[in-house]
PDB file of C-alpha atoms in Angstrom:
ATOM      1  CA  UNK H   1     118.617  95.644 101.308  1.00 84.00           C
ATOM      2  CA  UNK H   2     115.409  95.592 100.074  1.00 92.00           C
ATOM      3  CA  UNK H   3     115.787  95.893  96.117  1.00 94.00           C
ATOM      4  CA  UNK H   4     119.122  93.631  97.132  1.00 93.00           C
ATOM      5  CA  UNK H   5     116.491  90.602  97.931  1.00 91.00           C
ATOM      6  CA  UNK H   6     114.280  91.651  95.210  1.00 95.00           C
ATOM      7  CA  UNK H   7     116.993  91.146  92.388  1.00 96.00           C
ATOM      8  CA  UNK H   8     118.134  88.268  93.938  1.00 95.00           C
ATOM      9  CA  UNK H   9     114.604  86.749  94.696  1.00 94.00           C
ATOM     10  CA  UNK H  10     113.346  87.598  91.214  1.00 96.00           C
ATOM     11  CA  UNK H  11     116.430  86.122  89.099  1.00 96.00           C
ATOM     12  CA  UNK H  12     116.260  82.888  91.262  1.00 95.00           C
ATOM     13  CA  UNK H  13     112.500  82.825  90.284  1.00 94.00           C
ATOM     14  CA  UNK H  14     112.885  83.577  86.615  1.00 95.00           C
ATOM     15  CA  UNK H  15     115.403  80.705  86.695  1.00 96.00           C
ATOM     16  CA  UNK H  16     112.724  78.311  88.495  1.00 95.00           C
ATOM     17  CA  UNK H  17     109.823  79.398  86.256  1.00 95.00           C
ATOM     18  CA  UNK H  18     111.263  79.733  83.177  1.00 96.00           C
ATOM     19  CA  UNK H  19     109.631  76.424  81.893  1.00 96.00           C
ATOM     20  CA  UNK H  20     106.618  76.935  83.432  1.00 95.00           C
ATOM     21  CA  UNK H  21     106.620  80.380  81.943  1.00 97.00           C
ATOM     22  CA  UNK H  22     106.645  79.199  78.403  1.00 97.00           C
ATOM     23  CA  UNK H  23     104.110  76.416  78.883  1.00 97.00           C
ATOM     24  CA  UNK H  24     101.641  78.544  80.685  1.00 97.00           C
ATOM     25  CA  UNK H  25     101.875  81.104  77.646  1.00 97.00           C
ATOM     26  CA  UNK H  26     101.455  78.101  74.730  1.00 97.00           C
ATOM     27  CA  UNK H  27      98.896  77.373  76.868  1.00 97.00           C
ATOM     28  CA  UNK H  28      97.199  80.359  76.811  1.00 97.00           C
ATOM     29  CA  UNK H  29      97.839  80.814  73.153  1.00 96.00           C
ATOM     30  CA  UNK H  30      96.103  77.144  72.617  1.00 96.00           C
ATOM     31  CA  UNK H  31      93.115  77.793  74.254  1.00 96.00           C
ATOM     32  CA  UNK H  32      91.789  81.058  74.209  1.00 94.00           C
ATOM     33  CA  UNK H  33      91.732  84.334  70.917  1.00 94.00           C
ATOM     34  CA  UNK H  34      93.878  87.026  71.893  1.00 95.00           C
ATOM     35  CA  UNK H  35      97.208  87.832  73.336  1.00 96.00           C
ATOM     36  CA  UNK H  36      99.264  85.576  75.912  1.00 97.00           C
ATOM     37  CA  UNK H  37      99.854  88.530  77.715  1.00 97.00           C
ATOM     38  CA  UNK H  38      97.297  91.196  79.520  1.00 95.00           C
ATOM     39  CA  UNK H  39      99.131  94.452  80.490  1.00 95.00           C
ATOM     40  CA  UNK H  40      97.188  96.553  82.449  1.00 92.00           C
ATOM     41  CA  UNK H  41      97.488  99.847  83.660  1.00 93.00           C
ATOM     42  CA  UNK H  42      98.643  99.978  87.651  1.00 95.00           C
ATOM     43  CA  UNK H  43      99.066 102.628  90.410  1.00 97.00           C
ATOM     44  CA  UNK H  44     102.834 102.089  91.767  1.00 96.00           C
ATOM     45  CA  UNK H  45     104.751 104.492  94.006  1.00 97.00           C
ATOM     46  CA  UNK H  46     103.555 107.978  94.534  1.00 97.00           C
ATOM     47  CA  UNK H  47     100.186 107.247  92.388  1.00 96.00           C
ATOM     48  CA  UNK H  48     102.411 106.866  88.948  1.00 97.00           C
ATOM     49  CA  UNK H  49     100.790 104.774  86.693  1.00 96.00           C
ATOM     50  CA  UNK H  50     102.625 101.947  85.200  1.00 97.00           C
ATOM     51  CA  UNK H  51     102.234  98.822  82.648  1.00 97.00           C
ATOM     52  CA  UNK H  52     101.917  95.508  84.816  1.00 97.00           C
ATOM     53  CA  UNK H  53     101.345  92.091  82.832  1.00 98.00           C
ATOM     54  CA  UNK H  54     100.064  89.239  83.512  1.00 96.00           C
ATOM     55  CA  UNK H  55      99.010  85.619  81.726  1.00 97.00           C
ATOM     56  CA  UNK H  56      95.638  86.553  80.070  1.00 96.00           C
ATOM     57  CA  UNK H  57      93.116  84.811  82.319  1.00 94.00           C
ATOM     58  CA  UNK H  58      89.856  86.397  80.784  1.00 92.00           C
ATOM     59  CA  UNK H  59      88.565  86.750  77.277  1.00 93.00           C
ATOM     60  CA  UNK H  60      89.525  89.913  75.037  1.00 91.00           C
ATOM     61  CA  UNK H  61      85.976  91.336  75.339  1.00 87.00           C
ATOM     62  CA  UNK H  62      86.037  91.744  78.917  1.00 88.00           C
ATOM     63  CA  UNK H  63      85.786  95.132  80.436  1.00 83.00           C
ATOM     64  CA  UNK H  64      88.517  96.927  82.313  1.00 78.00           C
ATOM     65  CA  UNK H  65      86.852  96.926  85.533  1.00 76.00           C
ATOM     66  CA  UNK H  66      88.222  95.036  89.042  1.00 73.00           C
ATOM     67  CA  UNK H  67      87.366  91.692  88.954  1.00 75.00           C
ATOM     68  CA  UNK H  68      85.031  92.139  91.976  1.00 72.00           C
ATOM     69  CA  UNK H  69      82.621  95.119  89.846  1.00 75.00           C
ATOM     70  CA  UNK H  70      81.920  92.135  86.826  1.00 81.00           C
ATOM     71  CA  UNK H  71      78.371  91.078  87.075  1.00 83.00           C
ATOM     72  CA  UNK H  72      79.384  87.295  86.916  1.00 85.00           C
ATOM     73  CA  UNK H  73      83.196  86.939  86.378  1.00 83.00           C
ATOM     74  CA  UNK H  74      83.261  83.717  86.060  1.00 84.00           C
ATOM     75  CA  UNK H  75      81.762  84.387  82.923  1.00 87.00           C
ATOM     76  CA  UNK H  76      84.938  86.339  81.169  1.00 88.00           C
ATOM     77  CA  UNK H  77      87.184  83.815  82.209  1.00 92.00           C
ATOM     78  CA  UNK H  78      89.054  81.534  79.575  1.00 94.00           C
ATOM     79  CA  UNK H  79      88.684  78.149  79.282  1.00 94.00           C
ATOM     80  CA  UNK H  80      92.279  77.519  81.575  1.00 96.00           C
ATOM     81  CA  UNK H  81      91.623  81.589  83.440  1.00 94.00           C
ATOM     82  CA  UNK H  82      90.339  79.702  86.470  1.00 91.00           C
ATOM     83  CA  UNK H  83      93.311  77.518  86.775  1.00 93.00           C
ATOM     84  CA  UNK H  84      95.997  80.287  86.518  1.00 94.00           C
ATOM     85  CA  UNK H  85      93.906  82.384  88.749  1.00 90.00           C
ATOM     86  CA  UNK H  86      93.706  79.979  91.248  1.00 86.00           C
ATOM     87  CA  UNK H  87      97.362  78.932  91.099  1.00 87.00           C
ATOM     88  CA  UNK H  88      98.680  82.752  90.607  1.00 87.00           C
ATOM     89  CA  UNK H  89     100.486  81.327  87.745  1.00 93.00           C
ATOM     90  CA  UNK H  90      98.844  84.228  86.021  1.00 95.00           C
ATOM     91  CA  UNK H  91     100.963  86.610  88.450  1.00 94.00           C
ATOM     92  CA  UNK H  92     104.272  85.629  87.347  1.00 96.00           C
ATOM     93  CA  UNK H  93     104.966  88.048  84.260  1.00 97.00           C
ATOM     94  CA  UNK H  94     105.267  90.547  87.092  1.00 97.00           C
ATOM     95  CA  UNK H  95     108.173  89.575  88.006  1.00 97.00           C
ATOM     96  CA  UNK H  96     109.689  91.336  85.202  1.00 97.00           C
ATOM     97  CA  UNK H  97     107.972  94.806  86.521  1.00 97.00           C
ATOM     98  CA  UNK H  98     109.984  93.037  89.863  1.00 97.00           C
ATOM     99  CA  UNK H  99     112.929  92.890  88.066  1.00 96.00           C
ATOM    100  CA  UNK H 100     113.118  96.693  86.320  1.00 96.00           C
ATOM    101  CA  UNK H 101     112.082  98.646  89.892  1.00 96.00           C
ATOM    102  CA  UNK H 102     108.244  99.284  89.531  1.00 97.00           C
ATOM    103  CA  UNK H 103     107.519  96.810  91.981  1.00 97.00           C
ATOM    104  CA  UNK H 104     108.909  95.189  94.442  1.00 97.00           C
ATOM    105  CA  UNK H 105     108.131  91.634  95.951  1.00 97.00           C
ATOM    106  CA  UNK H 106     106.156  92.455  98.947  1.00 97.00           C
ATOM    107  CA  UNK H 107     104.206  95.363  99.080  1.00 97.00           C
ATOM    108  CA  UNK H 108     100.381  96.818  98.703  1.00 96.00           C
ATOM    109  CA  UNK H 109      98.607  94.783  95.729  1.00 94.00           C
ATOM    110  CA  UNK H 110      98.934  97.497  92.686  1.00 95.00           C
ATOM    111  CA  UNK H 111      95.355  99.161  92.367  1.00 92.00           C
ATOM    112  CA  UNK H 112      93.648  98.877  88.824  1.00 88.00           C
ATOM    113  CA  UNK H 113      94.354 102.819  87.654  1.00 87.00           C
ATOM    114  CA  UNK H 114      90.188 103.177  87.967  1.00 85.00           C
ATOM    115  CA  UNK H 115      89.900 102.024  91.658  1.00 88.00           C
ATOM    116  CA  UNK H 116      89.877 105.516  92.776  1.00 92.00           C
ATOM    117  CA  UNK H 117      88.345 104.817  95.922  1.00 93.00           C
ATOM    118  CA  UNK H 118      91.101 102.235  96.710  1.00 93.00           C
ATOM    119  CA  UNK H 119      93.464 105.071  95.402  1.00 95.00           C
ATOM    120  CA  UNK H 120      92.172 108.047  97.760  1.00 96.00           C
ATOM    121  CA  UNK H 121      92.457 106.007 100.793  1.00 96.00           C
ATOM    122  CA  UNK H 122      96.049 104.746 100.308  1.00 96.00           C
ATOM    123  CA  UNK H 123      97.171 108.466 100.028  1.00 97.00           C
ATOM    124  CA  UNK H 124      94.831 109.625 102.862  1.00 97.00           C
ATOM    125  CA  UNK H 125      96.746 106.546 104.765  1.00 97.00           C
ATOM    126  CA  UNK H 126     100.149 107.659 103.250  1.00 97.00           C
ATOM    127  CA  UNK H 127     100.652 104.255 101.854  1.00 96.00           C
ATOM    128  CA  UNK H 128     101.363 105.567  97.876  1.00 96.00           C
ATOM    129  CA  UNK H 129     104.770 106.508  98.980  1.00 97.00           C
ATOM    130  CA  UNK H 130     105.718 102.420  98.792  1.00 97.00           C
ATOM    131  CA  UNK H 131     106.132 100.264  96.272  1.00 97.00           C
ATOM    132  CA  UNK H 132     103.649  98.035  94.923  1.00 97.00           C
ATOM    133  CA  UNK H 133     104.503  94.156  95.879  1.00 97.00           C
ATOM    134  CA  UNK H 134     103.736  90.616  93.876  1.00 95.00           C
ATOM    135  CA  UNK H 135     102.308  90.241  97.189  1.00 94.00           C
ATOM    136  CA  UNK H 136     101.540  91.895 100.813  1.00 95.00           C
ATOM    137  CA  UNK H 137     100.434  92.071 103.959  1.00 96.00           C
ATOM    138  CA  UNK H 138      96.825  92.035 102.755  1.00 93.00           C
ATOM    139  CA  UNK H 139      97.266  89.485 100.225  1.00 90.00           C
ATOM    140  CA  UNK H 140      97.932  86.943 103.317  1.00 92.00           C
ATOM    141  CA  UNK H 141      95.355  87.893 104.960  1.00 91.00           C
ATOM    142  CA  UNK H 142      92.655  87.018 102.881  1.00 84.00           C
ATOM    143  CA  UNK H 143      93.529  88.304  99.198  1.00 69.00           C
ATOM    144  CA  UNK H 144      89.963  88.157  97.153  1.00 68.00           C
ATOM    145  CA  UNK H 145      88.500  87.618 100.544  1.00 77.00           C
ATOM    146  CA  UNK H 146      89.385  91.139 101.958  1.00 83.00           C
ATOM    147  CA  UNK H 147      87.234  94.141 101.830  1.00 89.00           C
ATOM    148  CA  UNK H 148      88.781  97.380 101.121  1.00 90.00           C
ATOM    149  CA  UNK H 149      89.116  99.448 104.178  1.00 93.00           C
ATOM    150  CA  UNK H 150      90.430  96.344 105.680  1.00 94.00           C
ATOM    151  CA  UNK H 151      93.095  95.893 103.022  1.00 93.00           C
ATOM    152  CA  UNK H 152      94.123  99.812 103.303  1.00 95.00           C
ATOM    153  CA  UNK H 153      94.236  99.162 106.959  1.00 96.00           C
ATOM    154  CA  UNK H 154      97.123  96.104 106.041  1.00 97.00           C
ATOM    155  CA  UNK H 155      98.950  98.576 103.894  1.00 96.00           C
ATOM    156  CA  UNK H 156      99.316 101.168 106.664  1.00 97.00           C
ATOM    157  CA  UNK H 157     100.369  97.984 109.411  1.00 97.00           C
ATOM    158  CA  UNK H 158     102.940  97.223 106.737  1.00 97.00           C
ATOM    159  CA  UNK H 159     103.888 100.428 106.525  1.00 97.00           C
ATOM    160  CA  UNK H 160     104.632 100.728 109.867  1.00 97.00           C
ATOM    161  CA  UNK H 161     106.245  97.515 110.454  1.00 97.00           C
ATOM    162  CA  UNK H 162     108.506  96.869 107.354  1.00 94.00           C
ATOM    163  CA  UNK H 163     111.385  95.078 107.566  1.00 94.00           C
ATOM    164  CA  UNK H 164     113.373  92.686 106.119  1.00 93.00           C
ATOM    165  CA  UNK H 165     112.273  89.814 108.776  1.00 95.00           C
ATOM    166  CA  UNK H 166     108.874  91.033 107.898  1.00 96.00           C
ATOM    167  CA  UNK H 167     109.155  90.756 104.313  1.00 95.00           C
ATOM    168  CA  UNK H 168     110.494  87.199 104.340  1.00 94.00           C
ATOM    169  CA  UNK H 169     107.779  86.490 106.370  1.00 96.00           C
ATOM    170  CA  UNK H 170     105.087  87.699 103.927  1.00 96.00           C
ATOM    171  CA  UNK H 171     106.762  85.681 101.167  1.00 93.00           C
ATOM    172  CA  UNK H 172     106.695  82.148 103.148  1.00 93.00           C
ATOM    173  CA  UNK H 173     103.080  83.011 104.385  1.00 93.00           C
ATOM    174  CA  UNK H 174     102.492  83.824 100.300  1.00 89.00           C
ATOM    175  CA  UNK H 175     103.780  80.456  99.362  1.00 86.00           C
ATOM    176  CA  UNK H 176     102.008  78.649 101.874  1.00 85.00           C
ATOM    177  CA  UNK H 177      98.766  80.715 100.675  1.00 81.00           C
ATOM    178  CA  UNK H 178      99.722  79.637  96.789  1.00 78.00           C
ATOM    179  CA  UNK H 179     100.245  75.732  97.562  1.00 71.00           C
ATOM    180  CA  UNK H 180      97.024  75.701 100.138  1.00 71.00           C
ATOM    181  CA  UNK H 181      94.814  77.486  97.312  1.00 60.00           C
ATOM    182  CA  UNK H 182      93.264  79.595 100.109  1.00 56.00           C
ATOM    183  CA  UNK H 183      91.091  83.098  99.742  1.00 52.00           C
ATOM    184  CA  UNK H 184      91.237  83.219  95.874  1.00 50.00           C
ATOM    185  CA  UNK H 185      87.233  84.152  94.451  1.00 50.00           C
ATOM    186  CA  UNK H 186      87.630  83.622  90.889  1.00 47.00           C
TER     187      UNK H 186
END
């Protein structure tokens, strides 16, 4: 049922953002050197690594480090980064990793493939045996906002309580979270 809603979920949105899709990516193109696309290396289901993409939000030169380990993020960011960031426009490319099975749309966050901390405590907690979501319990509870063995401690309450009702639920407290701007840092 679950992969059932994702298809269905993710065609629908592909549909709905297909404009917004391409202008977000000319706009990328316009305004900053580099790719439109950033595809970075994630931690799905059972710790397998995996490419994720995303609209490029920060300059070429940046390091691959979490967001939150940048001594002044702000900095990296391209001229429009802040904007997608803030919208989660930048997000929507993953609905393509949605769309062939290496994610699914609610579920723990993806870690960055160098978070190992983040890593070790999701398979201490037995939560690397999900898939990675667009967005999850975490996410609506604070997203940037959340510290890490808080967000674990999400992953293993949705863990225990997943189900379709529950899911649905994520994804209208998601959109709500989107439209509000809430908990985003950068």
């Amino acid at each position: 049922m679950k992969r059932v809603l994702d298809l269905l979920v993710t065609l629908v949105a592909l549909v709905i953002f297909a404009i917004p899709m391409i202008m977000v990516g000319l706009a990328v193109r316009f305004t900053s050197r580099g790719p439109i696309l950033y595809w970075s290396d994630r931690v799905g289901r059972n710790n397998v690594v995996f490419a994720m993409p995303k609209f490029r939000t920060m300059r070429v030169d940046t390091p691959v480090l979490p967001t939150h380990l940048l001594q002044d993020p702000a900095s990296f960011l391209t001229p429009i980064g802040s904007i997608l960031r803030k919208s989660s426009l930048d997000e929507l490319p993953q609905l393509w990793c949605v769309l062939i099975g290496d994610m699914s749309l609610v579920g723990p966050r993806p870690a960055l493939h160098n978070q190992q901390d983040l890593l070790d405590a999701r398979t201490a907690a037995g939560v690397h045996v999900l898939l990675p979501g667009l967005t999850g319990w975490a996410q609506v509870n604070g997203r940037d906002e959340v510290p890490m063995e808080v967000k674990v401690g999400y992953d293993v309450e949705y863990l225990r309580r997943q189900s379709f009702l529950f899911d649905v639920k994520i994804l209208f407290l998601t959109f709500w979270k989107v439209v509000m701007v809430k908990d985003v840092a950068h």
